Every structure is written in C-alpha cells, then in structure tokens.
PDB file of C-alpha atoms in Angstrom:
ATOM      1  CA  ASP Y  27      -0.268  12.338 -16.300  1.00  0.00           C
ATOM      2  CA  VAL Y  28       1.511  11.195 -13.144  1.00  0.00           C
ATOM      3  CA  TRP Y  29       1.287  14.602 -11.513  1.00  0.00           C
ATOM      4  CA  TRP Y  30      -2.406  14.807 -12.382  1.00  0.00           C
ATOM      5  CA  GLY Y  31      -2.800  11.357 -10.873  1.00  0.00           C
ATOM      6  CA  LEU Y  32      -1.056  12.487  -7.690  1.00  0.00           C
ATOM      7  CA  ALA Y  33      -3.374  15.486  -7.550  1.00  0.00           C
ATOM      8  CA  GLY Y  34      -6.247  13.009  -7.764  1.00  0.00           C
ATOM      9  CA  MET Y  35      -4.680  11.028  -4.933  1.00  0.00           C
ATOM     10  CA  GLY Y  36      -4.491  14.186  -2.835  1.00  0.00           C
ATOM     11  CA  LEU Y  37      -8.177  14.862  -3.473  1.00  0.00           C
ATOM     12  CA  TRP Y  38      -8.973  11.229  -2.657  1.00  0.00           C
ATOM     13  CA  LEU Y  39      -7.061  11.475   0.634  1.00  0.00           C
ATOM     14  CA  ALA Y  40      -8.753  14.748   1.609  1.00  0.00           C
ATOM     15  CA  LEU Y  41     -12.206  13.347   0.839  1.00  0.00           C
ATOM     16  CA  ALA Y  42     -11.429  10.130   2.739  1.00  0.00           C
ATOM     17  CA  LEU Y  43     -10.291  12.023   5.843  1.00  0.00           C
ATOM     18  CA  GLY Y  44     -13.281  14.348   5.609  1.00  0.00           C
ATOM     19  CA  ALA Y  45     -15.696  11.440   5.216  1.00  0.00           C
ATOM     20  CA  MET Y  46     -14.218   9.619   8.221  1.00  0.00           C
ATOM     21  CA  ALA Y  47     -14.455  12.763  10.341  1.00  0.00           C
ATOM     22  CA  LEU Y  48     -18.099  13.245   9.286  1.00  0.00           C
ATOM     23  CA  ILE Y  49     -18.961   9.633  10.045  1.00  0.00           C
ATOM     24  CA  ARG Y  50     -17.450   9.931  13.522  1.00  0.00           C
ATOM     25  CA  SER Y  51     -19.268  13.195  14.218  1.00  0.00           C
ATOM     26  CA  LEU Y  52     -22.600  11.667  13.172  1.00  0.00           C
ATOM     27  CA  GLY Y  53     -21.961   8.534  15.204  1.00  0.00           C
ATOM     28  CA  TRP Y  54     -22.527   6.199  12.265  1.00  0.00           C
ATOM     29  CA  ASP Y  55     -21.358   2.627  12.663  1.00  0.00           C
ATOM     30  CA  LEU Y  56     -19.567   1.910   9.359  1.00  0.00           C
ATOM     31  CA  ASP Y  57     -17.666  -1.352   9.099  1.00  0.00           C
ATOM     32  CA  PRO Y  58     -13.898  -0.621   8.817  1.00  0.00           C
ATOM     33  CA  GLY Y  59     -13.472  -3.488   6.378  1.00  0.00           C
ATOM     34  CA  LEU Y  60     -16.019  -1.988   3.999  1.00  0.00           C
ATOM     35  CA  SER Y  61     -14.417   1.438   4.381  1.00  0.00           C
ATOM     36  CA  VAL Y  62     -10.945   0.105   3.564  1.00  0.00           C
ATOM     37  CA  THR Y  63     -12.177  -1.765   0.507  1.00  0.00           C
ATOM     38  CA  LEU Y  64     -14.208   1.128  -0.921  1.00  0.00           C
ATOM     39  CA  LEU Y  65     -11.510   3.737  -0.335  1.00  0.00           C
ATOM     40  CA  GLU Y  66      -8.841   1.567  -1.912  1.00  0.00           C
ATOM     41  CA  MET Y  67     -10.978   0.872  -4.962  1.00  0.00           C
ATOM     42  CA  LEU Y  68     -11.527   4.617  -5.462  1.00  0.00           C
ATOM     43  CA  LEU Y  69      -7.770   5.015  -5.887  1.00  0.00           C
ATOM     44  CA  LEU Y  70      -8.081   3.122  -9.168  1.00  0.00           C
ATOM     45  CA  LEU Y  71     -10.125   5.928 -10.734  1.00  0.00           C
ATOM     46  CA  PRO Y  72      -7.238   8.288 -11.584  1.00  0.00           C
ATOM     47  CA  VAL Y  73      -5.177   5.332 -12.803  1.00  0.00           C
ATOM     48  CA  TRP Y  74      -7.944   4.143 -15.118  1.00  0.00           C
ATOM     49  CA  TRP Y  75      -8.798   7.659 -16.311  1.00  0.00           C
ATOM     50  CA  LEU Y  76      -5.220   8.700 -17.114  1.00  0.00           C
ATOM     51  CA  THR Y  77      -4.008   5.446 -18.679  1.00  0.00           C
ATOM     52  CA  VAL Y  78      -6.565   2.853 -19.752  1.00  0.00           C
ATOM     53  CA  ARG Y  79      -9.204   5.384 -20.816  1.00  0.00           C
ATOM     54  CA  ARG Y  80      -6.930   8.150 -22.111  1.00  0.00           C
ATOM     55  CA  TYR Y  81      -4.555   6.025 -24.179  1.00  0.00           C
ATOM     56  CA  GLY Y  82      -6.756   3.038 -24.907  1.00  0.00           C
ATOM     57  CA  VAL Y  83      -4.263   0.574 -23.403  1.00  0.00           C
ATOM     58  CA  GLY Y  84      -4.902  -2.560 -21.394  1.00  0.00           C
ATOM     59  CA  TRP Y  85      -4.157  -3.042 -17.711  1.00  0.00           C
ATOM     60  CA  GLN Y  86      -1.016  -4.940 -18.684  1.00  0.00           C
ATOM     61  CA  ALA Y  87       0.518  -1.542 -19.462  1.00  0.00           C
ATOM     62  CA  LEU Y  88       0.419  -0.944 -15.702  1.00  0.00           C
ATOM     63  CA  GLY Y  89       2.462  -4.054 -14.978  1.00  0.00           C
ATOM     64  CA  LEU Y  90      -0.154  -6.796 -14.895  1.00  0.00           C
ATOM     65  CA  ARG Y  91       2.123  -9.141 -16.828  1.00  0.00           C
ATOM     66  CA  GLY Y  92       3.752 -12.497 -16.302  1.00  0.00           C
ATOM     67  CA  PHE Y  93       7.087 -12.781 -14.500  1.00  0.00           C
ATOM     68  CA  GLY Y  94       9.906 -15.218 -13.841  1.00  0.00           C
ATOM     69  CA  SER Y  95      10.111 -17.261 -10.654  1.00  0.00           C
ATOM     70  CA  ARG Y  96      13.500 -15.759  -9.805  1.00  0.00           C
ATOM     71  CA  ALA Y  97      11.783 -12.472  -8.934  1.00  0.00           C
ATOM     72  CA  LEU Y  98       9.907 -14.219  -6.121  1.00  0.00           C
ATOM     73  CA  GLY Y  99      13.147 -15.526  -4.655  1.00  0.00           C
ATOM     74  CA  VAL Y 100      14.678 -12.067  -4.763  1.00  0.00           C
ATOM     75  CA  GLY Y 101      11.516 -10.614  -3.242  1.00  0.00           C
ATOM     76  CA  CYS Y 102      11.469 -13.104  -0.372  1.00  0.00           C
ATOM     77  CA  GLY Y 103      15.109 -12.368   0.415  1.00  0.00           C
ATOM     78  CA  LEU Y 104      14.509  -8.621   0.431  1.00  0.00           C
ATOM     79  CA  MET Y 105      11.397  -8.980   2.580  1.00  0.00           C
ATOM     80  CA  ILE Y 106      13.287 -10.993   5.178  1.00  0.00           C
ATOM     81  CA  GLY Y 107      15.815  -8.178   5.276  1.00  0.00           C
ATOM     82  CA  SER Y 108      13.044  -5.610   5.707  1.00  0.00           C
ATOM     83  CA  TRP Y 109      11.478  -7.578   8.565  1.00  0.00           C
ATOM     84  CA  LEU Y 110      14.828  -7.704  10.358  1.00  0.00           C
ATOM     85  CA  PHE Y 111      15.150  -3.948   9.832  1.00  0.00           C
ATOM     86  CA  ASN Y 112      11.636  -3.452  11.219  1.00  0.00           C
ATOM     87  CA  LEU Y 113      12.529  -5.478  14.303  1.00  0.00           C
ATOM     88  CA  VAL Y 114      15.566  -3.337  15.045  1.00  0.00           C
ATOM     89  CA  TYR Y 115      13.614  -0.166  14.244  1.00  0.00           C
ATOM     90  CA  SER Y 116      10.747  -1.186  16.557  1.00  0.00           C
ATOM     91  CA  LEU Y 117      13.164  -1.912  19.385  1.00  0.00           C
ATOM     92  CA  GLY Y 118      14.658   1.532  18.894  1.00  0.00           C
ATOM     93  CA  LEU Y 119      11.246   3.203  19.003  1.00  0.00           C
ATOM     94  CA  SER Y 120      10.312   1.299  22.147  1.00  0.00           C
ATOM     95  CA  GLN Y 121      13.145   3.030  23.966  1.00  0.00           C
ATOM     96  CA  PHE Y 122      11.159   6.245  23.558  1.00  0.00           C
ATOM     97  CA  GLY Y 123       7.775   4.710  24.394  1.00  0.00           C
ATOM     98  CA  LEU Y 124       6.697   4.634  20.761  1.00  0.00           C
ATOM     99  CA  GLN Y 125       5.413   1.891  18.485  1.00  0.00           C
ATOM    100  CA  MET Y 126       5.923   1.550  14.773  1.00  0.00           C
ATOM    101  CA  GLN Y 127       2.263   1.284  13.766  1.00  0.00           C
ATOM    102  CA  ASP Y 128      -1.150   1.737  15.325  1.00  0.00           C
ATOM    103  CA  ASP Y 129      -2.371  -1.282  17.271  1.00  0.00           C
ATOM    104  CA  ILE Y 130      -4.996  -3.056  15.141  1.00  0.00           C
ATOM    105  CA  ILE Y 131      -5.864  -5.638  17.807  1.00  0.00           C
ATOM    106  CA  PRO Y 132      -8.678  -3.510  19.332  1.00  0.00           C
ATOM    107  CA  ILE Y 133     -10.133  -2.949  15.852  1.00  0.00           C
ATOM    108  CA  LEU Y 134     -10.120  -6.648  14.993  1.00  0.00           C
ATOM    109  CA  SER Y 135     -11.562  -7.549  18.406  1.00  0.00           C
ATOM    110  CA  GLU Y 136     -14.636  -5.392  17.830  1.00  0.00           C
ATOM    111  CA  LEU Y 137     -15.369  -6.386  14.232  1.00  0.00           C
ATOM    112  CA  SER Y 138     -18.484  -8.455  13.582  1.00  0.00           C
ATOM    113  CA  ALA Y 139     -17.074  -9.598  10.226  1.00  0.00           C
ATOM    114  CA  PRO Y 140     -13.250  -9.544  10.436  1.00  0.00           C
ATOM    115  CA  TRP Y 141     -13.003 -11.421   7.137  1.00  0.00           C
ATOM    116  CA  LEU Y 142     -14.132  -8.287   5.264  1.00  0.00           C
ATOM    117  CA  PHE Y 143     -11.391  -6.218   6.901  1.00  0.00           C
ATOM    118  CA  ALA Y 144      -8.874  -8.973   6.120  1.00  0.00           C
ATOM    119  CA  PHE Y 145     -10.021  -9.099   2.489  1.00  0.00           C
ATOM    120  CA  GLY Y 146      -9.621  -5.349   2.115  1.00  0.00           C
ATOM    121  CA  ALA Y 147      -6.212  -5.251   3.804  1.00  0.00           C
ATOM    122  CA  VAL Y 148      -4.694  -8.440   2.374  1.00  0.00           C
ATOM    123  CA  ALA Y 149      -6.245  -8.712  -1.106  1.00  0.00           C
ATOM    124  CA  VAL Y 150      -7.600  -5.345  -2.269  1.00  0.00           C
ATOM    125  CA  ALA Y 151      -5.069  -2.904  -0.757  1.00  0.00           C
ATOM    126  CA  PRO Y 152      -1.894  -4.610  -2.073  1.00  0.00           C
ATOM    127  CA  LEU Y 153      -3.212  -4.870  -5.629  1.00  0.00           C
ATOM    128  CA  VAL Y 154      -4.640  -1.349  -5.789  1.00  0.00           C
ATOM    129  CA  GLU Y 155      -1.631   0.284  -4.127  1.00  0.00           C
ATOM    130  CA  GLU Y 156       0.837  -1.520  -6.361  1.00  0.00           C
ATOM    131  CA  LEU Y 157      -1.138  -0.541  -9.460  1.00  0.00           C
ATOM    132  CA  PHE Y 158      -1.117   3.089  -8.349  1.00  0.00           C
ATOM    133  CA  PHE Y 159       2.330   3.564  -6.794  1.00  0.00           C
ATOM    134  CA  ARG Y 160       4.363   1.170  -8.937  1.00  0.00           C
ATOM    135  CA  GLY Y 161       2.385   0.532 -12.119  1.00  0.00           C
ATOM    136  CA  PHE Y 162       1.351   4.175 -12.512  1.00  0.00           C
ATOM    137  CA  VAL Y 163       3.539   6.559 -10.455  1.00  0.00           C
ATOM    138  CA  PHE Y 164       6.863   4.702 -10.540  1.00  0.00           C
ATOM    139  CA  ALA Y 165       6.559   3.612 -14.165  1.00  0.00           C
ATOM    140  CA  GLY Y 166       5.520   7.095 -15.279  1.00  0.00           C
ATOM    141  CA  LEU Y 167       8.291   8.937 -13.421  1.00  0.00           C
ATOM    142  CA  ARG Y 168      10.867   6.381 -14.535  1.00  0.00           C
ATOM    143  CA  GLU Y 169      10.470   7.486 -18.143  1.00  0.00           C
ATOM    144  CA  ARG Y 170      11.645  11.005 -17.290  1.00  0.00           C
ATOM    145  CA  TYR Y 171      13.826  10.700 -14.185  1.00  0.00           C
ATOM    146  CA  GLY Y 172      15.238   7.173 -14.340  1.00  0.00           C
ATOM    147  CA  TRP Y 173      14.233   4.238 -12.189  1.00  0.00           C
ATOM    148  CA  ARG Y 174      16.268   5.121  -9.074  1.00  0.00           C
ATOM    149  CA  THR Y 175      14.808   8.615  -8.706  1.00  0.00           C
ATOM    150  CA  ALA Y 176      11.356   7.296  -9.577  1.00  0.00           C
ATOM    151  CA  ALA Y 177      11.725   4.606  -6.913  1.00  0.00           C
ATOM    152  CA  LEU Y 178      12.652   7.196  -4.275  1.00  0.00           C
ATOM    153  CA  ILE Y 179       9.745   9.478  -5.155  1.00  0.00           C
ATOM    154  CA  SER Y 180       7.132   6.728  -5.406  1.00  0.00           C
ATOM    155  CA  ALA Y 181       8.355   5.072  -2.181  1.00  0.00           C
ATOM    156  CA  GLY Y 182       8.234   8.414  -0.361  1.00  0.00           C
ATOM    157  CA  LEU Y 183       4.668   9.075  -1.482  1.00  0.00           C
ATOM    158  CA  PHE Y 184       3.711   5.495  -0.615  1.00  0.00           C
ATOM    159  CA  ALA Y 185       5.058   5.991   2.924  1.00  0.00           C
ATOM    160  CA  VAL Y 186       3.513   9.410   3.540  1.00  0.00           C
ATOM    161  CA  VAL Y 187       0.023   8.465   2.348  1.00  0.00           C
ATOM    162  CA  HIS Y 188      -0.235   5.823   5.105  1.00  0.00           C
ATOM    163  CA  LEU Y 189      -0.388   8.707   7.624  1.00  0.00           C
ATOM    164  CA  GLN Y 190       1.652   6.923  10.300  1.00  0.00           C
ATOM    165  CA  PRO Y 191       4.664   9.117  11.185  1.00  0.00           C
ATOM    166  CA  THR Y 192       6.604   6.464  13.098  1.00  0.00           C
ATOM    167  CA  ALA Y 193       6.156   3.970  10.243  1.00  0.00           C
ATOM    168  CA  ILE Y 194       7.290   6.253   7.410  1.00  0.00           C
ATOM    169  CA  LEU Y 195      10.827   4.837   7.258  1.00  0.00           C
ATOM    170  CA  PRO Y 196       9.841   1.110   7.227  1.00  0.00           C
ATOM    171  CA  ILE Y 197       7.089   1.730   4.664  1.00  0.00           C
ATOM    172  CA  PHE Y 198       9.535   3.762   2.567  1.00  0.00           C
ATOM    173  CA  VAL Y 199      11.909   0.779   2.573  1.00  0.00           C
ATOM    174  CA  LEU Y 200       9.054  -1.471   1.446  1.00  0.00           C
ATOM    175  CA  GLY Y 201       8.267   0.973  -1.348  1.00  0.00           C
ATOM    176  CA  LEU Y 202      11.865   0.786  -2.559  1.00  0.00           C
ATOM    177  CA  ILE Y 203      11.746  -3.014  -2.509  1.00  0.00           C
ATOM    178  CA  PHE Y 204       8.485  -3.101  -4.467  1.00  0.00           C
ATOM    179  CA  ALA Y 205       9.811  -0.626  -7.047  1.00  0.00           C
ATOM    180  CA  TYR Y 206      12.993  -2.671  -7.470  1.00  0.00           C
ATOM    181  CA  LEU Y 207      10.977  -5.853  -7.993  1.00  0.00           C
ATOM    182  CA  TYR Y 208       8.908  -4.130 -10.670  1.00  0.00           C
ATOM    183  CA  GLU Y 209      12.029  -2.773 -12.348  1.00  0.00           C
ATOM    184  CA  ARG Y 210      13.694  -6.180 -12.268  1.00  0.00           C
ATOM    185  CA  SER Y 211      10.738  -8.298 -13.395  1.00  0.00           C
ATOM    186  CA  GLY Y 212       8.712  -5.897 -15.562  1.00  0.00           C
ATOM    187  CA  SER Y 213       5.622  -6.966 -13.610  1.00  0.00           C
ATOM    188  CA  ILE Y 214       3.891  -5.671 -10.499  1.00  0.00           C
ATOM    189  CA  TRP Y 215       2.861  -9.188  -9.432  1.00  0.00           C
ATOM    190  CA  PRO Y 216       6.027  -9.960  -7.426  1.00  0.00           C
ATOM    191  CA  ALA Y 217       5.525  -6.712  -5.493  1.00  0.00           C
ATOM    192  CA  VAL Y 218       1.817  -7.487  -5.045  1.00  0.00           C
ATOM    193  CA  LEU Y 219       2.626 -10.914  -3.618  1.00  0.00           C
ATOM    194  CA  MET Y 220       5.249  -9.499  -1.241  1.00  0.00           C
ATOM    195  CA  HIS Y 221       2.774  -6.778  -0.231  1.00  0.00           C
ATOM    196  CA  VAL Y 222       0.099  -9.419   0.404  1.00  0.00           C
ATOM    197  CA  GLY Y 223       2.530 -11.426   2.527  1.00  0.00           C
ATOM    198  CA  SER Y 224       3.516  -8.381   4.581  1.00  0.00           C
ATOM    199  CA  ASN Y 225      -0.091  -7.388   5.314  1.00  0.00           C
ATOM    200  CA  ALA Y 226      -1.133 -10.978   5.975  1.00  0.00           C
ATOM    201  CA  LEU Y 227       1.710 -11.427   8.445  1.00  0.00           C
ATOM    202  CA  ALA Y 228       0.675  -8.304  10.367  1.00  0.00           C
ATOM    203  CA  LEU Y 229      -2.993  -9.308  10.466  1.00  0.00           C
ATOM    204  CA  GLY Y 230      -2.139 -12.908  11.316  1.00  0.00           C
ATOM    205  CA  ALA Y 231      -0.015 -11.807  14.265  1.00  0.00           C
ATOM    206  CA  ALA Y 232      -2.824  -9.557  15.512  1.00  0.00           C
ATOM    207  CA  TYR Y 233      -5.404 -12.343  15.159  1.00  0.00           C
ATOM    208  CA  LEU Y 234      -3.130 -14.764  16.984  1.00  0.00           C
ATOM    209  CA  ALA Y 235      -2.731 -12.250  19.799  1.00  0.00           C
ATOM    210  CA  ILE Y 236      -6.522 -12.024  20.096  1.00  0.00           C
ATOM    211  CA  GLN Y 237      -6.868 -15.800  20.220  1.00  0.00           C
ATOM    212  CA  MET Y 238      -4.236 -15.956  22.948  1.00  0.00           C
ATOM    213  CA  GLY Y 239      -6.095 -13.376  24.986  1.00  0.00           C
ATOM    214  CA  LEU Y 240      -3.518 -10.629  24.535  1.00  0.00           C
ATOM    215  CA  SER Y 241      -6.003  -8.012  23.322  1.00  0.00           C
ATOM    216  CA  THR Y 242      -6.770  -5.106  25.632  1.00  0.00           C
TER     217      THR Y 242
END
C-alpha cells in the first residue's frame, strides 16, 4: 500500500510540475496560494484511497489521535536544535554564494491576497504532509522495517519532494524529528504543530522583511 501510495505521489508531482509549466507557457495568472492549497489537498487522495476507503478505517488510524503534553516539550526542544543547525548550515552555504531556500519575499510582495498563501503554507501543507509522510508512509514502512529505517526513508522522501537541493539536508532533519515525535506520542499532532510553527516562522520573517522595506 505504501509503495502504491508513493507511486501516486510521483504521479501527483509530475502532474503538478506539468501543470505549472503549462500555466506559465499560457501566461495565466493563477494565485500561488490557491495553487499550494489545491496541490496539497490532492496529496490526500492516495492516502484516503489506500487506507480509509480500502480498509474501512477512520482517519485516527493515520495518527489523528490525542497526545500527551510532554510530546510538545520534546518537540519544541528538538525544533530549537534544528533551527540552530539551520543557522550554521545557512552560514556555510553563504560561503559559496548559496542560500538554503528560495526567497519567498518577492512572491509575498506581489500577492493580492497573501492570507490565502499563508493559509495554504501554514495550515493546509503541515497537516496534509504529516498525514502522508508520517501517518501513511512512516507508519506503513515501520510495520515491516522498524521505526528507525522507516524514519530515514520517509524523511528522505519528504526532503526530496520539496525540490530544493540546498535545503534537502535541513528538511531531512525535520522529517526525522517529525517521525520521532509520531513514534513517541502515537499521534501526528505534535509533528503537525511543529511543522506549523516552522512554516509560520519562515513566512513571518519574510512578511516582517517586507514591512521593513527589505524586499527587492
């Protein structure tokens, strides 16, 4: 089921890239926020088809369960560690004239409705991606390969699918953290909340830069 789901993800990625290329070639003005939200929601289709529909289970089988407050403390500590790692990593990349991720400031500056982009990036993407990569891929592979191997595989896929070569290592580290939180708590919600915080911090910093006149 997991490998079929990953095949579906590959098809989803190919169609998304093809659709974006077509839209650019036709000169259509499609709001990036709407694009992000719709594409992320489509990723739920293989998850629903191969779990909820096929086995007649509820979404709680994918990790939508309650959790203890201790998991949030552990998550916050690990995220602080990841942010420190990202800082050192970014400084290292800057020595070669590289940056860790694409600059989103120009995108936010040109949006007529930035709230839609923020909703897609901060609310929709974390929930959908955690359902797919942790609730579906990690949990499924864990049954056969053990949680450590499953964490490595799911984190690697999570990093690669973001299509940002210089950010693969930091995103891989985040994937490991999210998988560990799911393994520890039995719920994807701690990982979702940490994912939300990470995306919100990035968008908040970009928005602050715009307000301070740092956009180019």
